[in-house]
GROMACS .gro file of N, CA, C and O in nm:
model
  536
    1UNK      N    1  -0.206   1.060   1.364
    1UNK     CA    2  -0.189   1.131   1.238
    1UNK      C    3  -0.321   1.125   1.162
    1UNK      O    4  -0.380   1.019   1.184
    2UNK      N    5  -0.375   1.193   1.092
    2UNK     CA    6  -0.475   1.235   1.029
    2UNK      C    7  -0.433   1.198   0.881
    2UNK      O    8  -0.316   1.208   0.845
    3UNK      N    9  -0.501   1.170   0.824
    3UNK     CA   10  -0.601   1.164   0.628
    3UNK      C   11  -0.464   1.214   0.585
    3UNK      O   12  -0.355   1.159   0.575
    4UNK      N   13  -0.504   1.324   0.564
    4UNK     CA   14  -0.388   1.434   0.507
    4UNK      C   15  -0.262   1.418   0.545
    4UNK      O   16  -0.182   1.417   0.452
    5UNK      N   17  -0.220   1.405   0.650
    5UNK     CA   18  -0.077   1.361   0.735
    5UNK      C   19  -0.048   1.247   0.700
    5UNK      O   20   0.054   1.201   0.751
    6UNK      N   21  -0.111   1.171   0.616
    6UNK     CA   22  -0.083   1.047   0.598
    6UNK      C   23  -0.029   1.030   0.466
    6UNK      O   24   0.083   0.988   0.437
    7UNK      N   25  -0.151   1.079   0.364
    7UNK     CA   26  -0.096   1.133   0.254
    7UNK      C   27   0.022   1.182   0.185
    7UNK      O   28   0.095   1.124   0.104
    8UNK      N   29   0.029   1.321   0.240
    8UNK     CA   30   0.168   1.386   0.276
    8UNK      C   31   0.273   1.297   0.293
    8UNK      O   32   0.367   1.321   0.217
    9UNK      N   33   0.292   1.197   0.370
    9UNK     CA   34   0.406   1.142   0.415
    9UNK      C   35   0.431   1.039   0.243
    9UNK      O   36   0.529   1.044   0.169
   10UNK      N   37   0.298   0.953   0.225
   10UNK     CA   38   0.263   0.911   0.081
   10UNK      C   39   0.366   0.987  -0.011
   10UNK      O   40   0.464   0.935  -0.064
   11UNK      N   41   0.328   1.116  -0.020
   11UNK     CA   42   0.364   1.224  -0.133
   11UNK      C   43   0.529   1.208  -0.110
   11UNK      O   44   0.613   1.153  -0.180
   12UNK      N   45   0.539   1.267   0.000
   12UNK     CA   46   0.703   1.275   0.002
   12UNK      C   47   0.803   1.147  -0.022
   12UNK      O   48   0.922   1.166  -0.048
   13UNK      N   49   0.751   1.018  -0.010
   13UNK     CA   50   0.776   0.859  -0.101
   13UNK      C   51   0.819   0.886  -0.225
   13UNK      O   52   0.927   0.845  -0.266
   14UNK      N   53   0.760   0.939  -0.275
   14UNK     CA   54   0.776   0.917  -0.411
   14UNK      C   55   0.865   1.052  -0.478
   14UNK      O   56   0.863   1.075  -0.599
   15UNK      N   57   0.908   1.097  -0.425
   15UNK     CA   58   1.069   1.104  -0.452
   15UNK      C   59   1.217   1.071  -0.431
   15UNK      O   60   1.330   1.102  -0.468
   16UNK      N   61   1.146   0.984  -0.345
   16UNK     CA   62   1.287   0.845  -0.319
   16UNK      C   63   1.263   0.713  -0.383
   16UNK      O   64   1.313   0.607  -0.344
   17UNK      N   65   1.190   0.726  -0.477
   17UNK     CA   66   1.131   0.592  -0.553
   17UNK      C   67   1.247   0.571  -0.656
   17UNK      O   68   1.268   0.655  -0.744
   18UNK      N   69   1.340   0.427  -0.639
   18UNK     CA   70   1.360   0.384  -0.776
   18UNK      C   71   1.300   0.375  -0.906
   18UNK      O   72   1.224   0.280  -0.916
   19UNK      N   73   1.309   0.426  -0.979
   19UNK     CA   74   1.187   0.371  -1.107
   19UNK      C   75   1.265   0.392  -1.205
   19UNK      O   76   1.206   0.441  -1.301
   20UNK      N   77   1.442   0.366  -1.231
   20UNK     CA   78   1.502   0.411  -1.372
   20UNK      C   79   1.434   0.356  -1.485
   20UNK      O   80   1.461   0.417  -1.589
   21UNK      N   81   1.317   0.216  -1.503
   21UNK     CA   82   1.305   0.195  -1.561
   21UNK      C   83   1.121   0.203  -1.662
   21UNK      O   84   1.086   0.172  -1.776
   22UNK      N   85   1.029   0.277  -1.504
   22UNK     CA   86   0.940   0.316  -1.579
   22UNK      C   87   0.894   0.442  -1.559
   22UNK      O   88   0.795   0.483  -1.619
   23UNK      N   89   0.961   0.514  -1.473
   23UNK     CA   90   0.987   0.652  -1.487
   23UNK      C   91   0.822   0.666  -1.349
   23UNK      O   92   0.745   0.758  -1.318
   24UNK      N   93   0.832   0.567  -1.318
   24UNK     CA   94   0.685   0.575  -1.232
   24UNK      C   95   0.670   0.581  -1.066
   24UNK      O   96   0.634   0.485  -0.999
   25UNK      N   97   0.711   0.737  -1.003
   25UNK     CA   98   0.771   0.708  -0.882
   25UNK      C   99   0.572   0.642  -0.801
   25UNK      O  100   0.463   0.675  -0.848
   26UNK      N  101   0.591   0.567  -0.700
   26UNK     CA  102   0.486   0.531  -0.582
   26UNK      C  103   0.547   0.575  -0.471
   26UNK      O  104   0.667   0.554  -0.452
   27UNK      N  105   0.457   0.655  -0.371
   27UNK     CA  106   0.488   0.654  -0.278
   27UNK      C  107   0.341   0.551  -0.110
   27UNK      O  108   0.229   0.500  -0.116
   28UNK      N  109   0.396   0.565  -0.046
   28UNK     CA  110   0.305   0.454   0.045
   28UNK      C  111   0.318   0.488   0.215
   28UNK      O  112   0.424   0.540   0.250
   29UNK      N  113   0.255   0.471   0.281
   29UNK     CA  114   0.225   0.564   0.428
   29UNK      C  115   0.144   0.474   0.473
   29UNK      O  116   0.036   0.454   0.418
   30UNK      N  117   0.196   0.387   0.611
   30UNK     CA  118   0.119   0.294   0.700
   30UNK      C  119   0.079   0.329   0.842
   30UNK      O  120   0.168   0.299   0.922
   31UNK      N  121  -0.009   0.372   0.886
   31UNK     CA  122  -0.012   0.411   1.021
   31UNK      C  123  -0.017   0.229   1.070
   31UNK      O  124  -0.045   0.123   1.013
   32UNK      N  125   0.038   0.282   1.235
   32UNK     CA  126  -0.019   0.111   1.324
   32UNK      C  127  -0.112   0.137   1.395
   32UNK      O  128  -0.205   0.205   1.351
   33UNK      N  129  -0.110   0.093   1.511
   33UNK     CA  130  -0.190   0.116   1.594
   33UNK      C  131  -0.106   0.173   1.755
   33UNK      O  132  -0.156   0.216   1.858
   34UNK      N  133  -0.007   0.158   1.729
   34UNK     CA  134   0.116   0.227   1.842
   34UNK      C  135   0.141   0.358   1.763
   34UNK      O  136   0.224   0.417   1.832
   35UNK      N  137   0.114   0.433   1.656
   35UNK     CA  138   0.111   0.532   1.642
   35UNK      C  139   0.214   0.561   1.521
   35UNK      O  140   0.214   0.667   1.457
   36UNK      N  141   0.295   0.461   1.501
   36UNK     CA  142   0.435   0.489   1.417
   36UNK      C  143   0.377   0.475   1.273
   36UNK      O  144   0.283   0.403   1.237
   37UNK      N  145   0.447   0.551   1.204
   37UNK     CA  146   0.399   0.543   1.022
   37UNK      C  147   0.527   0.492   1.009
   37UNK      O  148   0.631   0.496   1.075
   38UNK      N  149   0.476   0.423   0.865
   38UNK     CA  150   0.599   0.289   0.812
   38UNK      C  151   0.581   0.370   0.713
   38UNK      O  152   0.470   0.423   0.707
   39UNK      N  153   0.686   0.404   0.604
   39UNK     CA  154   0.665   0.460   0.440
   39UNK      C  155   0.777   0.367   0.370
   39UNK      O  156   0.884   0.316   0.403
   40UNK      N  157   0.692   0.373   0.249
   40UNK     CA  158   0.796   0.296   0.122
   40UNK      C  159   0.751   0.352  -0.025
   40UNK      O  160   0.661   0.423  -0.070
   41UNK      N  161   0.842   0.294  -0.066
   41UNK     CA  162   0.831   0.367  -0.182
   41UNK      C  163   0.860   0.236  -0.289
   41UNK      O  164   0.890   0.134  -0.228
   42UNK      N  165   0.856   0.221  -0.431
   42UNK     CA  166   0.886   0.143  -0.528
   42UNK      C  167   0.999   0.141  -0.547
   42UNK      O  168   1.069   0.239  -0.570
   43UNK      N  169   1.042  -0.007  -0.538
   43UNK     CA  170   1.197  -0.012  -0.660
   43UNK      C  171   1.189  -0.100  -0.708
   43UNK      O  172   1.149  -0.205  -0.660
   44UNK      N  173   1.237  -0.075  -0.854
   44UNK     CA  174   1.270  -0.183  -0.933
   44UNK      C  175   1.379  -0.220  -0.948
   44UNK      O  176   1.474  -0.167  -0.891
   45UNK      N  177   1.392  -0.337  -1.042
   45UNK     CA  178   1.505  -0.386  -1.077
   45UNK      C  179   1.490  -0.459  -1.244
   45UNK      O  180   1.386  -0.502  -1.293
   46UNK      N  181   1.584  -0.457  -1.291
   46UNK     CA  182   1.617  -0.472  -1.456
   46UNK      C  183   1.512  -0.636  -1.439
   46UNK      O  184   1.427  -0.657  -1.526
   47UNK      N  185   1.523  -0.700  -1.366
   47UNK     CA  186   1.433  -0.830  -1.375
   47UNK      C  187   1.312  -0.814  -1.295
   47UNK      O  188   1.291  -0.851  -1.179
   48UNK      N  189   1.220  -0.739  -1.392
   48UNK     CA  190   1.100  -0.688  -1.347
   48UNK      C  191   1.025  -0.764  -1.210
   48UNK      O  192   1.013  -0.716  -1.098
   49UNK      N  193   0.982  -0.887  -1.256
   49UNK     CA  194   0.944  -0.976  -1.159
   49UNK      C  195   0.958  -0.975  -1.021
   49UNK      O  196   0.875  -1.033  -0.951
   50UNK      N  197   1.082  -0.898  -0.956
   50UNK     CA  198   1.163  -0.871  -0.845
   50UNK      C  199   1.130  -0.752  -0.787
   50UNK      O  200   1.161  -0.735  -0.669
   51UNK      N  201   1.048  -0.626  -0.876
   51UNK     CA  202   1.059  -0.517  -0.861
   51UNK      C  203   0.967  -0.510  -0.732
   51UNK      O  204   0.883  -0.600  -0.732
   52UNK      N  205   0.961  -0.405  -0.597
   52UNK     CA  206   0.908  -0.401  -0.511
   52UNK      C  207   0.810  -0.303  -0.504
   52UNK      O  208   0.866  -0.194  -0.495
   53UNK      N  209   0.671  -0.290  -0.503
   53UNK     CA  210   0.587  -0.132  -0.487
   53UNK      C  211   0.569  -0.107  -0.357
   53UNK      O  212   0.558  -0.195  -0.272
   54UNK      N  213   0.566   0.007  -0.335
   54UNK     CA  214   0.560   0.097  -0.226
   54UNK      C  215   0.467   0.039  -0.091
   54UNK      O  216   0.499   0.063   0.025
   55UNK      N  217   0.349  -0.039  -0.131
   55UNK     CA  218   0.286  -0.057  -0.036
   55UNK      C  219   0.327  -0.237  -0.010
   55UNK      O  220   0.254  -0.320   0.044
   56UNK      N  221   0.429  -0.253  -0.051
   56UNK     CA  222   0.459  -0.417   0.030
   56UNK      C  223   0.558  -0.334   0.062
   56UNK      O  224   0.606  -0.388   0.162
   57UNK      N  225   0.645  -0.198   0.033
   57UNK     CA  226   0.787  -0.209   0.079
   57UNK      C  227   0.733  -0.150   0.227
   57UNK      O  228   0.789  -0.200   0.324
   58UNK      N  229   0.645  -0.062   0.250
   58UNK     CA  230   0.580  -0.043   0.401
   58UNK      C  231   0.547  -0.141   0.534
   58UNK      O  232   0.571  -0.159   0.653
   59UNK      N  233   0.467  -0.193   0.407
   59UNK     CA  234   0.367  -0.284   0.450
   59UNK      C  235   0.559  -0.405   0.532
   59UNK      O  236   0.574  -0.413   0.654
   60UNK      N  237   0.619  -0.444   0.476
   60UNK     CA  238   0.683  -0.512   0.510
   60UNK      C  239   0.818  -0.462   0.609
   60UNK      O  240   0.877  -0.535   0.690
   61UNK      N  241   0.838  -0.370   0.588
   61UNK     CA  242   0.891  -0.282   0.686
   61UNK      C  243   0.875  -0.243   0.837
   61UNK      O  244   0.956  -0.192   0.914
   62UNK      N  245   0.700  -0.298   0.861
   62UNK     CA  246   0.631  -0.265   0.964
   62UNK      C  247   0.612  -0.418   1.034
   62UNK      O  248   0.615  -0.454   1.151
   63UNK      N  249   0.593  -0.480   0.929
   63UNK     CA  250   0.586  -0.630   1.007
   63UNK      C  251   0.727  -0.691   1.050
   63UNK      O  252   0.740  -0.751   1.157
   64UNK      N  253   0.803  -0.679   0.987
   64UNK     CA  254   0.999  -0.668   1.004
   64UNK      C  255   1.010  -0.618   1.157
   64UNK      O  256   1.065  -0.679   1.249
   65UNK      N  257   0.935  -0.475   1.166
   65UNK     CA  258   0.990  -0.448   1.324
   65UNK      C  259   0.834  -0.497   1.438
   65UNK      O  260   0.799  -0.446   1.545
   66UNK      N  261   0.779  -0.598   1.369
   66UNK     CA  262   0.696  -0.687   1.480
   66UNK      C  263   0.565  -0.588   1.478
   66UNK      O  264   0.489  -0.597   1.575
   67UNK      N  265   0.538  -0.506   1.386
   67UNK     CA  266   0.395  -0.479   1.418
   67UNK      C  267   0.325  -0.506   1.376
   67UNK      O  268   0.350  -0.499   1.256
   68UNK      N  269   0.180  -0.561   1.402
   68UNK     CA  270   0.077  -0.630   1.329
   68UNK      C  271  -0.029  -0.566   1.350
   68UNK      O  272  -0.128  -0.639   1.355
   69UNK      N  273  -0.058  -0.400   1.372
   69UNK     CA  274  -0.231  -0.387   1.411
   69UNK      C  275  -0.188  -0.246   1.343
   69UNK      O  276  -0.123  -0.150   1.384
   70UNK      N  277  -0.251  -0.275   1.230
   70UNK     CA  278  -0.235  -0.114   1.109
   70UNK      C  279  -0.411  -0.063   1.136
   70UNK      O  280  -0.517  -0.119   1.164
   71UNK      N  281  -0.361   0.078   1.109
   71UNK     CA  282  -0.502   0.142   1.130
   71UNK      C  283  -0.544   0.189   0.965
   71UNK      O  284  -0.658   0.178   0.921
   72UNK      N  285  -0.435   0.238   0.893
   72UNK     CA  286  -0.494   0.316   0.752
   72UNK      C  287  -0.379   0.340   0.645
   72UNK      O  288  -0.268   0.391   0.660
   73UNK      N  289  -0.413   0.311   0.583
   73UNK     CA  290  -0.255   0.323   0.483
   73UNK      C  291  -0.274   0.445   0.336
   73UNK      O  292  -0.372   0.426   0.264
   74UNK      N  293  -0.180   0.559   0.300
   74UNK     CA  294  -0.224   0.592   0.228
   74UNK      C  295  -0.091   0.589   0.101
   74UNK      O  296   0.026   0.570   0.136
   75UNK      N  297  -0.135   0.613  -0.066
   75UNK     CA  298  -0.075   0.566  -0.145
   75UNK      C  299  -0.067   0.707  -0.232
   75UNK      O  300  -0.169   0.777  -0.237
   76UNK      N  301   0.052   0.749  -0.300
   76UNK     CA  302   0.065   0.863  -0.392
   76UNK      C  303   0.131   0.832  -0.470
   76UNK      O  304   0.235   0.771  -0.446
   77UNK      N  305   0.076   0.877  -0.636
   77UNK     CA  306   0.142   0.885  -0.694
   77UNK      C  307   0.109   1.011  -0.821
   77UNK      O  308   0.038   1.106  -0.788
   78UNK      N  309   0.157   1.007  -0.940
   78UNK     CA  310   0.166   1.148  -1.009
   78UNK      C  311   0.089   1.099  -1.150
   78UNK      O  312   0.128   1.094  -1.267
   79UNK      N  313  -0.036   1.067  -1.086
   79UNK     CA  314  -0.148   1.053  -1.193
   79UNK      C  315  -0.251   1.091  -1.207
   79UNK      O  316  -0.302   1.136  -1.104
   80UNK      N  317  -0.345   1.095  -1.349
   80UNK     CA  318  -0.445   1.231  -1.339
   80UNK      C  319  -0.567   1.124  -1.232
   80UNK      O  320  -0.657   1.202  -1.201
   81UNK      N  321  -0.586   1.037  -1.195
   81UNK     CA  322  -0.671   0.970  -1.083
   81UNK      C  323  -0.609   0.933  -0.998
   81UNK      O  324  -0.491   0.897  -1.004
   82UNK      N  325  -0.696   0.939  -0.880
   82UNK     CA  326  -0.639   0.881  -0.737
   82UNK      C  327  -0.551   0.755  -0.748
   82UNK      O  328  -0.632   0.668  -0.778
   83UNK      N  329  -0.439   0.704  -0.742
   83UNK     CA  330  -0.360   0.590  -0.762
   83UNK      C  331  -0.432   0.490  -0.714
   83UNK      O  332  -0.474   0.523  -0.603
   84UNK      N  333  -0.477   0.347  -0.754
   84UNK     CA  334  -0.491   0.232  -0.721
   84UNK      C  335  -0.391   0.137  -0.714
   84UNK      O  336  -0.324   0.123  -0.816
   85UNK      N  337  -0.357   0.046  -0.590
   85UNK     CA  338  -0.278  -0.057  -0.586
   85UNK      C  339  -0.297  -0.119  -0.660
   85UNK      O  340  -0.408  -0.129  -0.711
   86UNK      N  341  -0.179  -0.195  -0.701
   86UNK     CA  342  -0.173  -0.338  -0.802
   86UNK      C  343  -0.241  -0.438  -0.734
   86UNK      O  344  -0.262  -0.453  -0.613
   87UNK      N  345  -0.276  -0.518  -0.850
   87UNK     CA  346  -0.285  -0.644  -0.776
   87UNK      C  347  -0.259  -0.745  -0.649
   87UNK      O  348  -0.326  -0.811  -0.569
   88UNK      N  349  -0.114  -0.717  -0.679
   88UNK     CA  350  -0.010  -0.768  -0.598
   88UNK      C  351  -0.028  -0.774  -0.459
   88UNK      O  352  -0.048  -0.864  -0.378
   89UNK      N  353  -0.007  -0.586  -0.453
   89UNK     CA  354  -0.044  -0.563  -0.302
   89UNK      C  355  -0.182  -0.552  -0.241
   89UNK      O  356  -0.200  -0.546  -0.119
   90UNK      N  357  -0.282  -0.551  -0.334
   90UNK     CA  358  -0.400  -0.559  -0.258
   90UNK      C  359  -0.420  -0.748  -0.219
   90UNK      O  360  -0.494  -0.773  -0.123
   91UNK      N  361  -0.376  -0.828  -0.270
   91UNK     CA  362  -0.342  -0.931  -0.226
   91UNK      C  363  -0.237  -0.946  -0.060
   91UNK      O  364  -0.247  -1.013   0.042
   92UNK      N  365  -0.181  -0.886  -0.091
   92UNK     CA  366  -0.110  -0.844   0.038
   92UNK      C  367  -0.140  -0.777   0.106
   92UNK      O  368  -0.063  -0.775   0.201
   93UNK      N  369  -0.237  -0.696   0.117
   93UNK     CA  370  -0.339  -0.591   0.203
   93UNK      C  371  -0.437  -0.691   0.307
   93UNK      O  372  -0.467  -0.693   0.426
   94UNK      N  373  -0.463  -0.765   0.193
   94UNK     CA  374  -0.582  -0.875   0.266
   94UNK      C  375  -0.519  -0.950   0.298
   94UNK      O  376  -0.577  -1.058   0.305
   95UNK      N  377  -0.387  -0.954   0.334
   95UNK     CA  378  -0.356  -1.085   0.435
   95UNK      C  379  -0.335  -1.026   0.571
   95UNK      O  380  -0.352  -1.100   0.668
   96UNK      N  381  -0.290  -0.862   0.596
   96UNK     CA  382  -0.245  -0.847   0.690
   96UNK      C  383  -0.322  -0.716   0.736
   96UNK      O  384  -0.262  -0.642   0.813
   97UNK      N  385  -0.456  -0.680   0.692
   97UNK     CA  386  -0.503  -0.539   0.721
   97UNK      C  387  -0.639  -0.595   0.761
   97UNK      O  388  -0.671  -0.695   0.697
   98UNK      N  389  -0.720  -0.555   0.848
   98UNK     CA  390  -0.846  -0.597   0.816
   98UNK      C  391  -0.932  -0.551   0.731
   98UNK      O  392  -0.907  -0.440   0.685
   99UNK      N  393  -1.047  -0.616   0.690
   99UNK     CA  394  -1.117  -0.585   0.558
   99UNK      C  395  -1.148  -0.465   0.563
   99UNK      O  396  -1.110  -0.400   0.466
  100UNK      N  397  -1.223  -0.391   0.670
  100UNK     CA  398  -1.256  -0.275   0.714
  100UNK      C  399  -1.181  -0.148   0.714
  100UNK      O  400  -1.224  -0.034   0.729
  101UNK      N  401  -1.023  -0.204   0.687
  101UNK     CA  402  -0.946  -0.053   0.711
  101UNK      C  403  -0.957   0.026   0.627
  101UNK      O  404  -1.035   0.005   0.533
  102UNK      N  405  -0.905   0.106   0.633
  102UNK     CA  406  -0.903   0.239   0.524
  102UNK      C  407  -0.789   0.258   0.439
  102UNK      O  408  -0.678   0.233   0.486
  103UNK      N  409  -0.799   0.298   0.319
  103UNK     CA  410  -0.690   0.293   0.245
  103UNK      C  411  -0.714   0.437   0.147
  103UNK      O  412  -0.803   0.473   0.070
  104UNK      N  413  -0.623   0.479   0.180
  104UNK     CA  414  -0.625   0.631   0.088
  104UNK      C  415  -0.586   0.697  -0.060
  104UNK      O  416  -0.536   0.809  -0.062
  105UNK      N  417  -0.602   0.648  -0.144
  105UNK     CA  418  -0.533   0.676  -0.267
  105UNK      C  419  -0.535   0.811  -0.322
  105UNK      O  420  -0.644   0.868  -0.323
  106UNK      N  421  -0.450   0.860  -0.361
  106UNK     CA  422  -0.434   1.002  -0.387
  106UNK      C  423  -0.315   1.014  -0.526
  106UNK      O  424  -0.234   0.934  -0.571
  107UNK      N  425  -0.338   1.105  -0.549
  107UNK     CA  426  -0.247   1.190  -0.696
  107UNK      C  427  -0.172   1.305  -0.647
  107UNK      O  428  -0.194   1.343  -0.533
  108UNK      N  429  -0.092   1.360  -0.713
  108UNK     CA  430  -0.005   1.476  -0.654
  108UNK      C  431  -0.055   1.626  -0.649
  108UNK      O  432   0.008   1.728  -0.619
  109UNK      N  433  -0.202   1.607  -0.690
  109UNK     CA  434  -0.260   1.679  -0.714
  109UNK      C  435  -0.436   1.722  -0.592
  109UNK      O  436  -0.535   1.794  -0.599
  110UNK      N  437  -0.391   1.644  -0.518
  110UNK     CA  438  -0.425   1.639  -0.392
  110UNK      C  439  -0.595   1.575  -0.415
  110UNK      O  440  -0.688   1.609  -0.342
  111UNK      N  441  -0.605   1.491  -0.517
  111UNK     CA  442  -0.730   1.423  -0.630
  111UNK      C  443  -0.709   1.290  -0.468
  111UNK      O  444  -0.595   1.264  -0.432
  112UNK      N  445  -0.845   1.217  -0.385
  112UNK     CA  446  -0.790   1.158  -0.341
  112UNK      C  447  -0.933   1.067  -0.329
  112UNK      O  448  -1.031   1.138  -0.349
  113UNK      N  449  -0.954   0.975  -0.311
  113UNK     CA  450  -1.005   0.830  -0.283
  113UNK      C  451  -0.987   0.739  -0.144
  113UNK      O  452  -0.894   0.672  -0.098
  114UNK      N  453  -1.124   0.768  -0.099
  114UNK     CA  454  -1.072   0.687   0.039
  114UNK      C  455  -1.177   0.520  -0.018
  114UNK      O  456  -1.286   0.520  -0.075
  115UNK      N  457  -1.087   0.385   0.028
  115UNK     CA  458  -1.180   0.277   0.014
  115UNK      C  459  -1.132   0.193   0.157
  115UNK      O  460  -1.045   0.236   0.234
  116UNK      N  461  -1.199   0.076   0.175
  116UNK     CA  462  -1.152  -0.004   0.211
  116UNK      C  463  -1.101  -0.125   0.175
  116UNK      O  464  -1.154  -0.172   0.074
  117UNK      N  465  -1.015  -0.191   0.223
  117UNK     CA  466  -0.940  -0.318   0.215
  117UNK      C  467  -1.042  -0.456   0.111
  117UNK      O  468  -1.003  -0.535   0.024
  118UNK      N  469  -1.162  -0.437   0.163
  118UNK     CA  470  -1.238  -0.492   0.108
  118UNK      C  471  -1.310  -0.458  -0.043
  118UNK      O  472  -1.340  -0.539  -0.131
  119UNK      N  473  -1.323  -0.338  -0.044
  119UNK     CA  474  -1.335  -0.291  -0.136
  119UNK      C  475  -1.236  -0.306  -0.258
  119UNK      O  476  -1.266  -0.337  -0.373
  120UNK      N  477  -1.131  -0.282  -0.215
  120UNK     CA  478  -0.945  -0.306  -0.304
  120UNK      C  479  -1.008  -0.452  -0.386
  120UNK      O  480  -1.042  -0.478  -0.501
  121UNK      N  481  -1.003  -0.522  -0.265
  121UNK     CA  482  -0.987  -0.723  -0.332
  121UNK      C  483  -1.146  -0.733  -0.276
  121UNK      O  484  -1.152  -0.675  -0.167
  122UNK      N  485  -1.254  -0.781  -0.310
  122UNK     CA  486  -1.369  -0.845  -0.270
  122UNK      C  487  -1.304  -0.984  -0.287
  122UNK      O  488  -1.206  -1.000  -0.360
  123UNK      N  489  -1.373  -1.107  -0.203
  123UNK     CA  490  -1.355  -1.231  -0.242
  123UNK      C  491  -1.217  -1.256  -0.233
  123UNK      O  492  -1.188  -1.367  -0.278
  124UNK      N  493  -1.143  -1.204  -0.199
  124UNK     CA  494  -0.966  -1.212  -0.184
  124UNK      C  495  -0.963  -1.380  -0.096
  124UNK      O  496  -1.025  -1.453  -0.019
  125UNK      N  497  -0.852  -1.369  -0.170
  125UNK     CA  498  -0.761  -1.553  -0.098
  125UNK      C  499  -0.729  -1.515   0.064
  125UNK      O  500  -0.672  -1.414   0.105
  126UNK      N  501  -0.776  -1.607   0.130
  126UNK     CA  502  -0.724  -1.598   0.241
  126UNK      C  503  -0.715  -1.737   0.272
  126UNK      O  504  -0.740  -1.835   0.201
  127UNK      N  505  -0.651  -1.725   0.454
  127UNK     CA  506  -0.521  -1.844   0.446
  127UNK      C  507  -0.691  -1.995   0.472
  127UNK      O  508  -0.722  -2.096   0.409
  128UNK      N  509  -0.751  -1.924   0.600
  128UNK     CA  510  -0.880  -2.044   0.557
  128UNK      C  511  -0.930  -2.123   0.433
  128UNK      O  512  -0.986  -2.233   0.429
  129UNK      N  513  -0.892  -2.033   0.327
  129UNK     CA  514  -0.916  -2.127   0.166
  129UNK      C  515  -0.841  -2.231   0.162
  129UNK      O  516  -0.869  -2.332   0.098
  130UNK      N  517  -0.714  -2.212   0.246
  130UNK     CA  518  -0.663  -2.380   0.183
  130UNK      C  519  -0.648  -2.461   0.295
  130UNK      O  520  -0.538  -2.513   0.314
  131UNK      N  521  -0.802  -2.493   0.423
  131UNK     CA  522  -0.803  -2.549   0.473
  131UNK      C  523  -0.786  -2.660   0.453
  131UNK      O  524  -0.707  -2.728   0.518
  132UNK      N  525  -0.880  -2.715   0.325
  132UNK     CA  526  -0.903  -2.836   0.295
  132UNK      C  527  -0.793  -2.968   0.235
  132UNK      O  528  -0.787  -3.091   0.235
  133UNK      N  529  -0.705  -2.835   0.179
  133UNK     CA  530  -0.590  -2.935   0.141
  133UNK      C  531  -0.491  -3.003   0.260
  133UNK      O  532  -0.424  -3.102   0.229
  134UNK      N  533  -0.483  -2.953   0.387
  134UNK     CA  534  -0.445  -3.011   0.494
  134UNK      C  535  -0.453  -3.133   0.567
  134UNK      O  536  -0.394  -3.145   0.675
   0.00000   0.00000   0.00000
């Protein structure tokens, strides 16, 4: 699947997005490396803290059915700039993507941003940081 094909799948996420409560659909598109795209989308829940975004609900969807070798992930949502991941999940990007991959951010407006993993989190936590406490 290609940039755009990836996107697209992104785009169409985010009208299955829960968001009764910030009116903010995400959508999210994981290629692997066996070829299969994982998509998710955001849901919340009244106890914010709990609420899930689109790119862990993929992202976790794909590791659930045992795959671990992602090639490019892309993210949509309905804003006047290319959508950036939260925090959250770019924390979660860098545990399970390599630094190098590609990550696509895009608007509904076909506005789009290609970075990498590294780029998202520089300096990101990884699991070697807490060698020492062992």
């Amino acid at each position: 699947m290609n940039k755009e094909g990836l996107i697209n799948e992104a785009k169409k996420m985010t009208e299955k997005a829960y968001v009764p409560y910030s009116n903010f659909p995400v959508g999210a598109a994981l290629l692997t490396g066996t070829g299969k795209v994982y998509t998710g989308c955001n849901i919340e829940n009244a106890a914010f803290p709990v609420t899930c975004c689109a790119e862990r609900v993929a992202i976790f969807k794909a590791i659930s059915d045992g795959e671990t070798d992602f090639k490019e992930m892309a993210v949509a949502a309905n804003t006047e700039r290319p959508v950036p991941p939260c925090g959250s999940c770019r924390q979660v990007m860098s545990e399970f993507f390599d630094k190098s991959m590609h990550v696509h951010l895009a608007n509904l407006d076909n506005n789009t941003k290609t970075v990498t993993v590294e780029e998202l989190l520089p300096f990101s936590f990884q699991s070697d940081d807490m060698a020492r406490s062992n």
